[in-house]
Short mmCIF file of C-alpha atoms and ligand atoms in Angstrom, two decimals:
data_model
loop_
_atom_site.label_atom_id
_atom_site.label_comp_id
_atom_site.label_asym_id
_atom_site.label_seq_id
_atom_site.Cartn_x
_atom_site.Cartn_y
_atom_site.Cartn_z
CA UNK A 1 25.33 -16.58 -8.36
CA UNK A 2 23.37 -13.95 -5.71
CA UNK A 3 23.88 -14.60 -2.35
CA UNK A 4 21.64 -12.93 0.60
CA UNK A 5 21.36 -13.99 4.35
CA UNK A 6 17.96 -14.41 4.54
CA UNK A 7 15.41 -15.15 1.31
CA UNK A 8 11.87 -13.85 1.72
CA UNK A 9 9.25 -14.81 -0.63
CA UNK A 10 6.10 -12.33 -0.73
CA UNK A 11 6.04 -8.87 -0.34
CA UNK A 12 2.39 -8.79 1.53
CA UNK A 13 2.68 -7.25 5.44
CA UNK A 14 4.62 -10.27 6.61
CA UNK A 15 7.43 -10.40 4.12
CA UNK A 16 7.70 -6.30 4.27
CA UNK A 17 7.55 -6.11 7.88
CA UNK A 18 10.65 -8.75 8.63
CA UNK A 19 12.50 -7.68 5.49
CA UNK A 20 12.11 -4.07 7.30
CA UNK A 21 13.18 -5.62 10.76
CA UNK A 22 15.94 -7.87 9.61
CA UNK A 23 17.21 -4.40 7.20
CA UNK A 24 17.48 -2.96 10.44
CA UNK A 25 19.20 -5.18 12.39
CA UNK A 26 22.16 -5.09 9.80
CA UNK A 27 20.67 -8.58 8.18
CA UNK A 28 20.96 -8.63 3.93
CA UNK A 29 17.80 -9.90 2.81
CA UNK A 30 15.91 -10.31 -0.31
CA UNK A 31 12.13 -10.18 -1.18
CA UNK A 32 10.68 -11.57 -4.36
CA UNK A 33 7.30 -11.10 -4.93
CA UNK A 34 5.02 -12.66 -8.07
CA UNK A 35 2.78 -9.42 -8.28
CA UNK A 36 3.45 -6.05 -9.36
CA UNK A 37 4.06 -2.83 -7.01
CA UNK A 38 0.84 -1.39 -7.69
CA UNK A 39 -1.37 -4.77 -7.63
CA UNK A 40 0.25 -5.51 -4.13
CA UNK A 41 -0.76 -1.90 -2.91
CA UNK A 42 -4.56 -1.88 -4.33
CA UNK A 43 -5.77 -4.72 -2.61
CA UNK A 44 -8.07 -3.90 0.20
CA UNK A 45 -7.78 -5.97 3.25
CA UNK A 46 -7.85 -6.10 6.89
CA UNK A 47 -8.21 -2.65 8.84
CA UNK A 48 -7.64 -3.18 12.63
CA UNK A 49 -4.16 -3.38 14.26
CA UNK A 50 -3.29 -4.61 17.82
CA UNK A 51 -1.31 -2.85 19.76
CA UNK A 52 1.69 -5.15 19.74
CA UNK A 53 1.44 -4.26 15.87
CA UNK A 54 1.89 -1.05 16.52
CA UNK A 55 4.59 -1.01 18.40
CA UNK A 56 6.27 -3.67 15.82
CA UNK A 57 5.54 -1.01 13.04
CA UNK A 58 7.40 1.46 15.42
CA UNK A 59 10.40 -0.45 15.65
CA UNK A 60 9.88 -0.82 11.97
CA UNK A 61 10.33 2.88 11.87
CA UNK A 62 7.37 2.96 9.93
CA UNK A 63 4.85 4.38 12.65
CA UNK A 64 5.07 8.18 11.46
CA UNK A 65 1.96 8.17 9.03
CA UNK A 66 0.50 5.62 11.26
CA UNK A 67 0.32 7.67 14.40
CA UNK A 68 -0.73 10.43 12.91
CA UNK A 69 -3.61 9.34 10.67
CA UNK A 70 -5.02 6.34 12.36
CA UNK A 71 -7.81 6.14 14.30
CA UNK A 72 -7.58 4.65 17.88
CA UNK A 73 -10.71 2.97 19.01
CA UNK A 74 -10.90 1.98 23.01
CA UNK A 75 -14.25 -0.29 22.35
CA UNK A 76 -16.09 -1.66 20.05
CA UNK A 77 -19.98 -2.54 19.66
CA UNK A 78 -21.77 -5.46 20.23
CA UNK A 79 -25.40 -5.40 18.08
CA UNK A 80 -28.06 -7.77 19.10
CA UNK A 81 -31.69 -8.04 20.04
CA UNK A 82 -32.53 -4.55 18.88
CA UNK A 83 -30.00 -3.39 20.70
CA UNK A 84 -26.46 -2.29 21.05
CA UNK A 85 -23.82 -2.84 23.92
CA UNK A 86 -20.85 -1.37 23.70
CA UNK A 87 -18.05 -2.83 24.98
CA UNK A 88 -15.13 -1.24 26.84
CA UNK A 89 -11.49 -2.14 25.65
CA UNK A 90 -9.98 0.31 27.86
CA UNK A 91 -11.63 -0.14 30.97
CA UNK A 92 -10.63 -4.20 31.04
CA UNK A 93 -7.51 -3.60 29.38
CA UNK A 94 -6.24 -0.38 29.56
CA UNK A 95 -5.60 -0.66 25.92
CA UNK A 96 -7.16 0.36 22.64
CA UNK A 97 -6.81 -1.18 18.72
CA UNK A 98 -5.87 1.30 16.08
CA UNK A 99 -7.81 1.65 12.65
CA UNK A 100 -5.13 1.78 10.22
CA UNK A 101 -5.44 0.16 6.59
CA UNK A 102 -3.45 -2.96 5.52
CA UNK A 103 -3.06 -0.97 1.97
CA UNK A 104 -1.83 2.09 4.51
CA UNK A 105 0.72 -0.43 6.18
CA UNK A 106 1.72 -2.15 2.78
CA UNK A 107 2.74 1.17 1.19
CA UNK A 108 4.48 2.65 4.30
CA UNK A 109 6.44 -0.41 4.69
CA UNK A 110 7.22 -0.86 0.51
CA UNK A 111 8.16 3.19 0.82
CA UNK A 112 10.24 2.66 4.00
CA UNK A 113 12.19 -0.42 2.01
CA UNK A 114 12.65 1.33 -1.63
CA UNK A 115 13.68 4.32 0.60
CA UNK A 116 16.84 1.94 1.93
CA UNK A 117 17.46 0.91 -1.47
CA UNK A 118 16.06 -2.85 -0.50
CA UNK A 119 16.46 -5.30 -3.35
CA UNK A 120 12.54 -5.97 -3.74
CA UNK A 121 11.90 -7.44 -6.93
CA UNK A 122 8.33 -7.54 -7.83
CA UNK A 123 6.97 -9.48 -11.00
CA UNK A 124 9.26 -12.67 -9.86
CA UNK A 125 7.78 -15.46 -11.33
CA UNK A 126 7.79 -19.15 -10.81
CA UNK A 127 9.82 -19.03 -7.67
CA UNK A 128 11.00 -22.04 -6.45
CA UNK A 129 12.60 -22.85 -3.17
CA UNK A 130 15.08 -25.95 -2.47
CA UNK A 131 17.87 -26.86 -0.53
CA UNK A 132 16.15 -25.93 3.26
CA UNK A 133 16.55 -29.24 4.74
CA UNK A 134 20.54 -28.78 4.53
CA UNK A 135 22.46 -26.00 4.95
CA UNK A 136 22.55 -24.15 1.60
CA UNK A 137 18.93 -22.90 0.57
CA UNK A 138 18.75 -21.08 -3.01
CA UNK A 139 15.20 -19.55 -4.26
CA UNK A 140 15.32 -19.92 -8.43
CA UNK A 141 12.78 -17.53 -9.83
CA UNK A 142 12.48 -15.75 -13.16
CA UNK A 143 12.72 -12.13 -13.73
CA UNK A 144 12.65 -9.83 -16.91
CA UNK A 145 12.93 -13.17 -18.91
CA UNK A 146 16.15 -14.40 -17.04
CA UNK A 147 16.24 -17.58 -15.02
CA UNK A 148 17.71 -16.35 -11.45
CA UNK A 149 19.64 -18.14 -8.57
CA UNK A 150 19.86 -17.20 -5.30
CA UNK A 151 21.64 -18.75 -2.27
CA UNK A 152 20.72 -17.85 1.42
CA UNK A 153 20.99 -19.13 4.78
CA UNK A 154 17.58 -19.30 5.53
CA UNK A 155 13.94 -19.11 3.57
CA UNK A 156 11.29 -16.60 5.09
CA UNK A 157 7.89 -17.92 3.60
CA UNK A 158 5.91 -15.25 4.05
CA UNK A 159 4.14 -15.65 0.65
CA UNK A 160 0.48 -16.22 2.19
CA UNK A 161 -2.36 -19.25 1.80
CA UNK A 162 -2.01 -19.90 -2.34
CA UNK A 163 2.16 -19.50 -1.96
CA UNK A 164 4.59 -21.84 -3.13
CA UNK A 165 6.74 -22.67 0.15
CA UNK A 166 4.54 -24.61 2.14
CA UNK A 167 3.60 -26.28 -1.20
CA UNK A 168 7.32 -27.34 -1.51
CA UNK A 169 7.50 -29.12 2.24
CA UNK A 170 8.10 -32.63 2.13
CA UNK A 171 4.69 -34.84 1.96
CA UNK A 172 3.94 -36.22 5.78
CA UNK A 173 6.84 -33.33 7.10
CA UNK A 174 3.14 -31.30 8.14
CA UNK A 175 0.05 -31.31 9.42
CA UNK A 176 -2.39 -29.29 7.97
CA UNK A 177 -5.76 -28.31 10.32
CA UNK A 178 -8.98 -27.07 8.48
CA UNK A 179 -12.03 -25.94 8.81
CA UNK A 180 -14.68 -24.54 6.06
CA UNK A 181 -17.57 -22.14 7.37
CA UNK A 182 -20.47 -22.36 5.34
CA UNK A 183 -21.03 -18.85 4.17
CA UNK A 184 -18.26 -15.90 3.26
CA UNK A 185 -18.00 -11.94 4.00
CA UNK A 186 -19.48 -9.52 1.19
CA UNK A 187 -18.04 -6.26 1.81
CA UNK A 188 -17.95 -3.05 0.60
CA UNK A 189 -15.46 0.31 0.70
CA UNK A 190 -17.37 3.53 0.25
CA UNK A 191 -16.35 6.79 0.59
CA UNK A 192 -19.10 7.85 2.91
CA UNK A 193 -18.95 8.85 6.71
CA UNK A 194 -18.77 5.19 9.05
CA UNK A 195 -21.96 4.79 10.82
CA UNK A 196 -20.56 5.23 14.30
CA UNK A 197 -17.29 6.01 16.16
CA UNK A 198 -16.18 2.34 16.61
CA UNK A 199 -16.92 -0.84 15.33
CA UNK A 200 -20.03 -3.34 15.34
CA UNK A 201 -20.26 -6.76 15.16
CA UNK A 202 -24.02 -7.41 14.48
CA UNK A 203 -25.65 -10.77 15.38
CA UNK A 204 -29.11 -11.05 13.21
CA UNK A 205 -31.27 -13.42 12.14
CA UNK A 206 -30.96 -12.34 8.47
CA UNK A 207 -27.31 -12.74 9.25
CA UNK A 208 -23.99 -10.70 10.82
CA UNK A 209 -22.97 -7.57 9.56
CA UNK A 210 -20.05 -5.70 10.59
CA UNK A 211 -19.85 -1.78 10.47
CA UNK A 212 -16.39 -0.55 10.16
CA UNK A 213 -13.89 1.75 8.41
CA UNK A 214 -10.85 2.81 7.06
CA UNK A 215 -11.21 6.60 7.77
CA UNK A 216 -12.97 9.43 9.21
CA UNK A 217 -14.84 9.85 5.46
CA UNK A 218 -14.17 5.90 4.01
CA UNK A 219 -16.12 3.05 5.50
CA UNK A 220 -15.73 -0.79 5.08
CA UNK A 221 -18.92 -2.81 5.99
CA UNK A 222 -20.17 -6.48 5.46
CA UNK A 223 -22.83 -8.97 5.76
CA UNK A 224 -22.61 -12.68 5.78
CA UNK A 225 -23.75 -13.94 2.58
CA UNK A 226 -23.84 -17.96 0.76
CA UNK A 227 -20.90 -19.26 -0.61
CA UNK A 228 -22.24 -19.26 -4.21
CA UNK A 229 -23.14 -16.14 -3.80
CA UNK A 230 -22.15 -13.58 -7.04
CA UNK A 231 -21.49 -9.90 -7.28
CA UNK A 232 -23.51 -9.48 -9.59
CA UNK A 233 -26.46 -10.57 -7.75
CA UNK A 234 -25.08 -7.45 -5.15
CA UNK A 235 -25.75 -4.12 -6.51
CA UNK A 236 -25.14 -1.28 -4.43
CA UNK A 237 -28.77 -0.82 -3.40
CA UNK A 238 -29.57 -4.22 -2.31
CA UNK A 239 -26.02 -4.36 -0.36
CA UNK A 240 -27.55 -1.25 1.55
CA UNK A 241 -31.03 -2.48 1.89
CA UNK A 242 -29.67 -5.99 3.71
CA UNK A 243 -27.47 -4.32 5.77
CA UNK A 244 -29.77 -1.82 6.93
CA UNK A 245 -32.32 -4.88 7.84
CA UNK A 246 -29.10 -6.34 10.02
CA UNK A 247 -28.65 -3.26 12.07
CA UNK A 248 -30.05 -2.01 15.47
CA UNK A 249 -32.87 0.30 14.54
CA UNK A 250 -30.94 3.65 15.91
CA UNK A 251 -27.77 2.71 13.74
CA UNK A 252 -29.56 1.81 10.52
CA UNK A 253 -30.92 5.27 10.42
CA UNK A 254 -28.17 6.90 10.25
CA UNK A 255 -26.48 4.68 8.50
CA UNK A 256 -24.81 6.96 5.43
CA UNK A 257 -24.63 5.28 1.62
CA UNK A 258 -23.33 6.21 -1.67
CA UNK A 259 -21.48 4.15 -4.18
CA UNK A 260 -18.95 1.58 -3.67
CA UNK A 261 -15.56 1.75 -4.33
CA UNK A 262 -14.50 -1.71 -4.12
CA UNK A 263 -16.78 -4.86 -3.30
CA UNK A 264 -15.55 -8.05 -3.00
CA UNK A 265 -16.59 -11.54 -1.11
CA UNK A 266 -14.55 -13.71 1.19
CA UNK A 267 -14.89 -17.38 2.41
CA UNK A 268 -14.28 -17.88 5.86
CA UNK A 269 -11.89 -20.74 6.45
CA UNK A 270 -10.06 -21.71 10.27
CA UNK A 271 -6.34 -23.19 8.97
CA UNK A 272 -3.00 -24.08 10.51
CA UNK A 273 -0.45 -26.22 9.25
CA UNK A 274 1.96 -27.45 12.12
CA UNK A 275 5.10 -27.27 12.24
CA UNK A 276 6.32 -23.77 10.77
CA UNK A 277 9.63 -24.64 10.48
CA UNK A 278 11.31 -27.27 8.23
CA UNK A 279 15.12 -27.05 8.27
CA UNK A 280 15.73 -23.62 7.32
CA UNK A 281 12.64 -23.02 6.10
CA UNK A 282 10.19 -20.50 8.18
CA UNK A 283 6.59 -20.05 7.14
CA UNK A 284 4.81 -16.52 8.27
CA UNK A 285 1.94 -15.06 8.34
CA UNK A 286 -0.93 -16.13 5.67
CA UNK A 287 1.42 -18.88 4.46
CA UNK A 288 0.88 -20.87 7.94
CA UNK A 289 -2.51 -19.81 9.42
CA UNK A 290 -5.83 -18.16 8.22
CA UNK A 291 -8.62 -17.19 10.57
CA UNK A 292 -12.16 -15.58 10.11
CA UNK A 293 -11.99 -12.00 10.04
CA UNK A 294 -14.58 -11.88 12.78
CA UNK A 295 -11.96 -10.34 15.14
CA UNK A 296 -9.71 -9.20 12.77
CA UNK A 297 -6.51 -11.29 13.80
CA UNK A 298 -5.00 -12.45 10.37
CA UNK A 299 -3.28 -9.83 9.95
CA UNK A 300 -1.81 -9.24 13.85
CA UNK A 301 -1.26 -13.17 13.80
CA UNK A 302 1.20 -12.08 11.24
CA UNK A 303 3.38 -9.60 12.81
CA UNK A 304 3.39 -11.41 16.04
CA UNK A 305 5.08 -14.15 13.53
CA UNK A 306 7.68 -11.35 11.97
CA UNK A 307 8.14 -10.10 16.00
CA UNK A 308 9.29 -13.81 16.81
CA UNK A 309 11.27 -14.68 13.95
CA UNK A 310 13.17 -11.44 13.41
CA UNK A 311 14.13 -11.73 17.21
CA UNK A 312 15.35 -15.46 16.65
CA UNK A 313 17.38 -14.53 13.25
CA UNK A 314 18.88 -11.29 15.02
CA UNK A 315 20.22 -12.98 17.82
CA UNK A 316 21.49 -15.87 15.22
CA UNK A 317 23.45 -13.32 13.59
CA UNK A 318 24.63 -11.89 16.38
CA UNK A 319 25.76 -14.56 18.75
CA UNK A 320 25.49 -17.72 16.70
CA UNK A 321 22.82 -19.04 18.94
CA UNK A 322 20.04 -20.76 17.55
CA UNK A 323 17.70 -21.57 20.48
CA UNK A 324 15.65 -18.32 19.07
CA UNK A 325 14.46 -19.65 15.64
CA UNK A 326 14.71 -23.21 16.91
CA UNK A 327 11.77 -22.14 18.98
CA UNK A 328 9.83 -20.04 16.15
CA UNK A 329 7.43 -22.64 15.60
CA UNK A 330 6.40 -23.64 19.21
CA UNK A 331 6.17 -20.06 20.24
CA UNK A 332 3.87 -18.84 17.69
CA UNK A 333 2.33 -22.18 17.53
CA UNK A 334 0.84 -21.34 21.03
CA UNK A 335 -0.28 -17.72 19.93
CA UNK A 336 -1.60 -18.74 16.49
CA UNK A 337 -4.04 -21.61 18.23
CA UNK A 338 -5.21 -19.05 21.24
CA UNK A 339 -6.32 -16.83 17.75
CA UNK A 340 -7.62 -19.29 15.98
CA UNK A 341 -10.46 -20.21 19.31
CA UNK A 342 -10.87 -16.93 19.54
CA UNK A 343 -11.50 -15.86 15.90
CA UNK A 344 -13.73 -19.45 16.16
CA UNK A 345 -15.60 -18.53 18.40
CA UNK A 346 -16.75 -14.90 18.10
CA UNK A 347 -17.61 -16.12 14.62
CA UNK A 348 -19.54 -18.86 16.30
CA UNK A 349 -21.40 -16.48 18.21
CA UNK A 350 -22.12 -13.36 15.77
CA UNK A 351 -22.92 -15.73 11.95
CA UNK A 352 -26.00 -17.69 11.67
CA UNK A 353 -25.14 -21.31 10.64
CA UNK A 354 -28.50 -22.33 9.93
CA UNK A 355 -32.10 -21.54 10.31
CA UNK A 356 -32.38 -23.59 13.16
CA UNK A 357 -34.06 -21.02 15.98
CA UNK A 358 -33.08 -22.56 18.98
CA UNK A 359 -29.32 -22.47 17.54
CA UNK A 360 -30.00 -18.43 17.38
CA UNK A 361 -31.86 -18.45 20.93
CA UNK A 362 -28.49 -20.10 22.38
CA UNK A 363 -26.48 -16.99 20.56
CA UNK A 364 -28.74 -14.43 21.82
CA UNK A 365 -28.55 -16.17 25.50
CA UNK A 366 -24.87 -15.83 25.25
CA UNK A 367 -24.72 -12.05 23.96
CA UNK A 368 -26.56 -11.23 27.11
CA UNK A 369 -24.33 -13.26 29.50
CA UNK A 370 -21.49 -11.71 27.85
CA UNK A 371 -22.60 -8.26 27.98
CA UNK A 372 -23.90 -8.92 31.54
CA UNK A 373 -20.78 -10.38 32.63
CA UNK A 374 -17.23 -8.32 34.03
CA UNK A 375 -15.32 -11.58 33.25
CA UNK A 376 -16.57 -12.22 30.33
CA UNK A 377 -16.45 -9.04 29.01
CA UNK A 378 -12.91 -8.50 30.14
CA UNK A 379 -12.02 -12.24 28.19
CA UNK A 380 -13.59 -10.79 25.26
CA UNK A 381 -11.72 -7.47 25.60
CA UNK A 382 -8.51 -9.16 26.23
CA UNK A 383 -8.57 -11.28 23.35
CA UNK A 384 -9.91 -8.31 20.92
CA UNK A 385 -6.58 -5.81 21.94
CA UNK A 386 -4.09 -8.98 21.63
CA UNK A 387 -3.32 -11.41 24.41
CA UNK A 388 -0.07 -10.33 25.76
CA UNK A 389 3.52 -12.09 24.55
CA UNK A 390 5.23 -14.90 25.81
CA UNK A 391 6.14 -14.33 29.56
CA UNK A 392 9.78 -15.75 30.56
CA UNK A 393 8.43 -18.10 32.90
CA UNK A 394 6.40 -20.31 29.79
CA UNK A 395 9.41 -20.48 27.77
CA UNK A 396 10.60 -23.92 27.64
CA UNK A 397 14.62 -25.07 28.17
CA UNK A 398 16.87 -24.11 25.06
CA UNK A 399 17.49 -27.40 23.35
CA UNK A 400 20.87 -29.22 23.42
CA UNK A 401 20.92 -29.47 19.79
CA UNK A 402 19.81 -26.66 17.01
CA UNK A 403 17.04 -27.67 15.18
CA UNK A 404 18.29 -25.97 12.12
CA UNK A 405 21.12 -27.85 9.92
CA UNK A 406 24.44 -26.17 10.67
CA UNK A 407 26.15 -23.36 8.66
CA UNK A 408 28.36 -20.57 10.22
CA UNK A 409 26.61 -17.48 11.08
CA UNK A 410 27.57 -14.07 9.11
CA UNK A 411 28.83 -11.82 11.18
C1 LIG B 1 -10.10 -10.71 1.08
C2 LIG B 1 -9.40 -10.69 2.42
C3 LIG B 1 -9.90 -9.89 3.47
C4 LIG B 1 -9.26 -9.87 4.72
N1 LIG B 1 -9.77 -9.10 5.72
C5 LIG B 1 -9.15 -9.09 6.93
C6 LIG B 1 -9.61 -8.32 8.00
O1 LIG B 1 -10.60 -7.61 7.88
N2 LIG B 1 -8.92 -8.36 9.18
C7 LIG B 1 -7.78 -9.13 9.35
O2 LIG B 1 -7.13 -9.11 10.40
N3 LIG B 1 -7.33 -9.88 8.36
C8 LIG B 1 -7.98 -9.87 7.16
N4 LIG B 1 -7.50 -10.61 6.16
C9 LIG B 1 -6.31 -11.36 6.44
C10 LIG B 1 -5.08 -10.49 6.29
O3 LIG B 1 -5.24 -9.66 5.17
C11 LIG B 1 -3.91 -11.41 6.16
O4 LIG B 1 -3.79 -12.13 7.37
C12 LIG B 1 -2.60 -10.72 5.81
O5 LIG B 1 -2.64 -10.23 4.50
C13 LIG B 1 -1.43 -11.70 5.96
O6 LIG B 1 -0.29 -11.13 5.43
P1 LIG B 1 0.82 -12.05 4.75
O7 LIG B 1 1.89 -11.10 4.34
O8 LIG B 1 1.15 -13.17 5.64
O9 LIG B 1 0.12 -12.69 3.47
P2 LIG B 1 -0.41 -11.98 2.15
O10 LIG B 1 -0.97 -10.65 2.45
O11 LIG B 1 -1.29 -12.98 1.48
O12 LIG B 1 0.90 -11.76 1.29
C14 LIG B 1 1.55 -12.82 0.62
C15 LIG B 1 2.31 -12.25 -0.55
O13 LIG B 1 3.03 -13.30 -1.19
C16 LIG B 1 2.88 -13.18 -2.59
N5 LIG B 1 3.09 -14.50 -3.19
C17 LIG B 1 2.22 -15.54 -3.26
N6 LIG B 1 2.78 -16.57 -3.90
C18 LIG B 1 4.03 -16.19 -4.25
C19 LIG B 1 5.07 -16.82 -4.95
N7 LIG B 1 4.96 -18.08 -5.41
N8 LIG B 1 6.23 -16.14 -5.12
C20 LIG B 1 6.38 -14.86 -4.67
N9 LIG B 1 5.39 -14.21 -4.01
C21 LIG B 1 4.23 -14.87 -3.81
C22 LIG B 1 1.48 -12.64 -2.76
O14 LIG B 1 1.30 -12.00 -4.02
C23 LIG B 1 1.40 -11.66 -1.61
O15 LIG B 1 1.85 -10.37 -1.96
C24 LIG B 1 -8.13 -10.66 4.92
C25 LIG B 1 -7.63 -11.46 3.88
C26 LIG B 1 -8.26 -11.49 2.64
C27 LIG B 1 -7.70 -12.39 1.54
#
């Protein structure tokens, strides 16, 4: 029967990214994913990275490509009124996001891991995963018609919202927190020249919209549309028409179209489940959190994850101390909750919810007290770039007792 340290299920940013970090810190790991290489690369998803991502990437060793192609935006805009305020990352945080594709990250981090001769088996199917509340996991999955076993010390879920390992937790072991948004993102990919430098976040009566790229010549924009809503009702024309109508004037003429590339709508959907850990079970990423993409924190929710549980299962590995991955769940507990508020509420302010007027009145009054505001502004900007990571003073005494069922460490 196989036999790996550490088991992780998806190969989406989160599973890459720690399979990449763990690689790297001398841990044997294997990822088993249910799609194929080349569905896992095409899909087109979230765009902006924090810097703490970054730097993550960097210690990846997966930055080259990265540095030299994305682009770095140090503000963003705020459209509303007629008008657009732009606000000022830098100045309030001395920091700046980077525009980088997830299908850019996804295929420097598969590249990095084929490169190192990972075992990354795509096309796994009906993985399983038993054993985590004792201390000898095993993953059963099929693979070019073979039934497969594999034991581990630990289980990485990283295999996002529709995955099987927080599906396979113990009924009343979690807590699951939800909430549905009426209406969903339709967006678009075109290969056209983005509207403006940086980013905005549109607050209309028709509806938000949100201008913002992949490239110097491939843009990304949406507009809020109804849940039932079909592609088919969207053709290009109409998509460009109601955006247009949800722009400040200036922008909307110079907005550039052409045909799409991609189009594709999203529900919006707040969710935790609490805890992340169960035994020797870890959920990451997608697999223990979504957020609205107003703010686009999904995906940097799901490094800061990886950051936090690599760190844990390195110093595991190295020292036999647990108090690391004991704490995984608490620590990004605290992170994922300040992201979800924040994700919450910019959504809150930028969507229309109904076609109540004084609702958008109370919006608009809040726009201009945020963009009239240096604390406000610099809350907003602070949030946007990535609230900083656990200082040493918050972290709470190491427990007496390890959390996790006991099995010697590989050394
Ligand atoms: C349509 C869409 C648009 C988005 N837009 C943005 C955005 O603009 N900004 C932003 O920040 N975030 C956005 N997000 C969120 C962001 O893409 C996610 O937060 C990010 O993908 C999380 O990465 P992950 O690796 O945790 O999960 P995923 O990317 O979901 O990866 C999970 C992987 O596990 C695999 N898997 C699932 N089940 C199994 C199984 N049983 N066995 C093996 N493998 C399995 C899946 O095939 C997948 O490859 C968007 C998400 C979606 C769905």
């Amino acid at each position: 029967m196989a036999r790996t340290q550490v088991a992780v299920i998806g190969a989406g940013p989160s599973g890459l990214l720690l399979s990449q970090l763990l690689y790297l810190n001398g841990i044997d790991n294997v990822v088993l994913e249910r799609q194929s290489r080349e569905h896992v690369a095409g899909r087109i998803r979230a765009g902006v990275l924090e810097p703490g991502t970054v730097d993550l990437l960097l210690q990846a060793k997966v930055g080259e490509r990265l540095l030299s192609e994305r682009l770095v935006h140090d503000g963003f805009a705020l459209g509303f009124a007629g008008r657009s305020f732009r606000v000022d990352l830098k100045r309030f945080t001395g920091d700046a996001v980077s525009v980088y594709g997830q299908t850019e990250v996804t295929k420097d981090l598969t590249d990095a891991r084929l490169a190192a001769g990972a075992k990354l088996i795509f096309d796994a199917a009906e993985v399983s995963v038993e054993g985590f509340d004792g201390a000898h996991p095993m993953v059963r999955y099929s693979h070019g018609g073979r039934t497969h076993e594999l034991n581990c010390d630990f289980i990485a879920g990283c295999d996002g919202y529709h995955g099987v390992c927080r599906r396979s937790v113990p009924e009343g072991a979690s807590q699951s927190f939800e909430r549905f948004y009426p209406f969903g993102w339709l967006g678009i990919l075109a290969d056209v020249p983005p509207v403006a430098d940086e980013l905005i976040y549109s607050n209309n009566a028709r509806g938000f919209a949100l201008c913002s790229m992949r490239s110097l010549m491939r843009s990304r924009y949406y507009v809020q549309c109804p849940l039932d809503e079909k592609l088919e009702q969207w053709p290009d024309e109409r998509f460009w028409d109601e955006l247009r109508r949800r722009l400040p004037a200036q922008v909307a003429e110079a907005l550039v179209t052409g045909p799409s590339i991609e189009k594709s709508i999203a529900p919006l959907r707040s969710f935790v489940v609490e805890p992340l850990t169960f035994g020797r079970l870890f959920l990451v990423g997608d697999a223990a959190h979504i957020v609205p993409p107003t703010g686009a924190k999904g995906l940097n929710l799901a490094a800061a994850d990886v950051r936090v549980l690599f760190q844990g299962l390195t110093e595991y590995y190295r020292t036999g101390r647990s108090e690391g991955i004991d704490r995984y769940s608490e620590q990004c507990l605290r992170r994922i909750w300040k992201a979800v508020r924040f994700s919450w509420w910019f959504t809150s302010l930028t969507h229309k919810f109904s076609e109540d007027p004084f609702s958008h009145r109370l919006q608009l009054a809040e726009l201009d007290y945020l963009t009239g505001s240096e604390a406000a502004l610099a809350s907003l900007a602070e949030n946007y770039v990535g609230l900083p990571f656990e200082r040493t003073d918050c972290k709470a005494a190491p427990s007496e007792t390890s959390a996790v069922p006991t099995a010697p460490p590989h050394r």
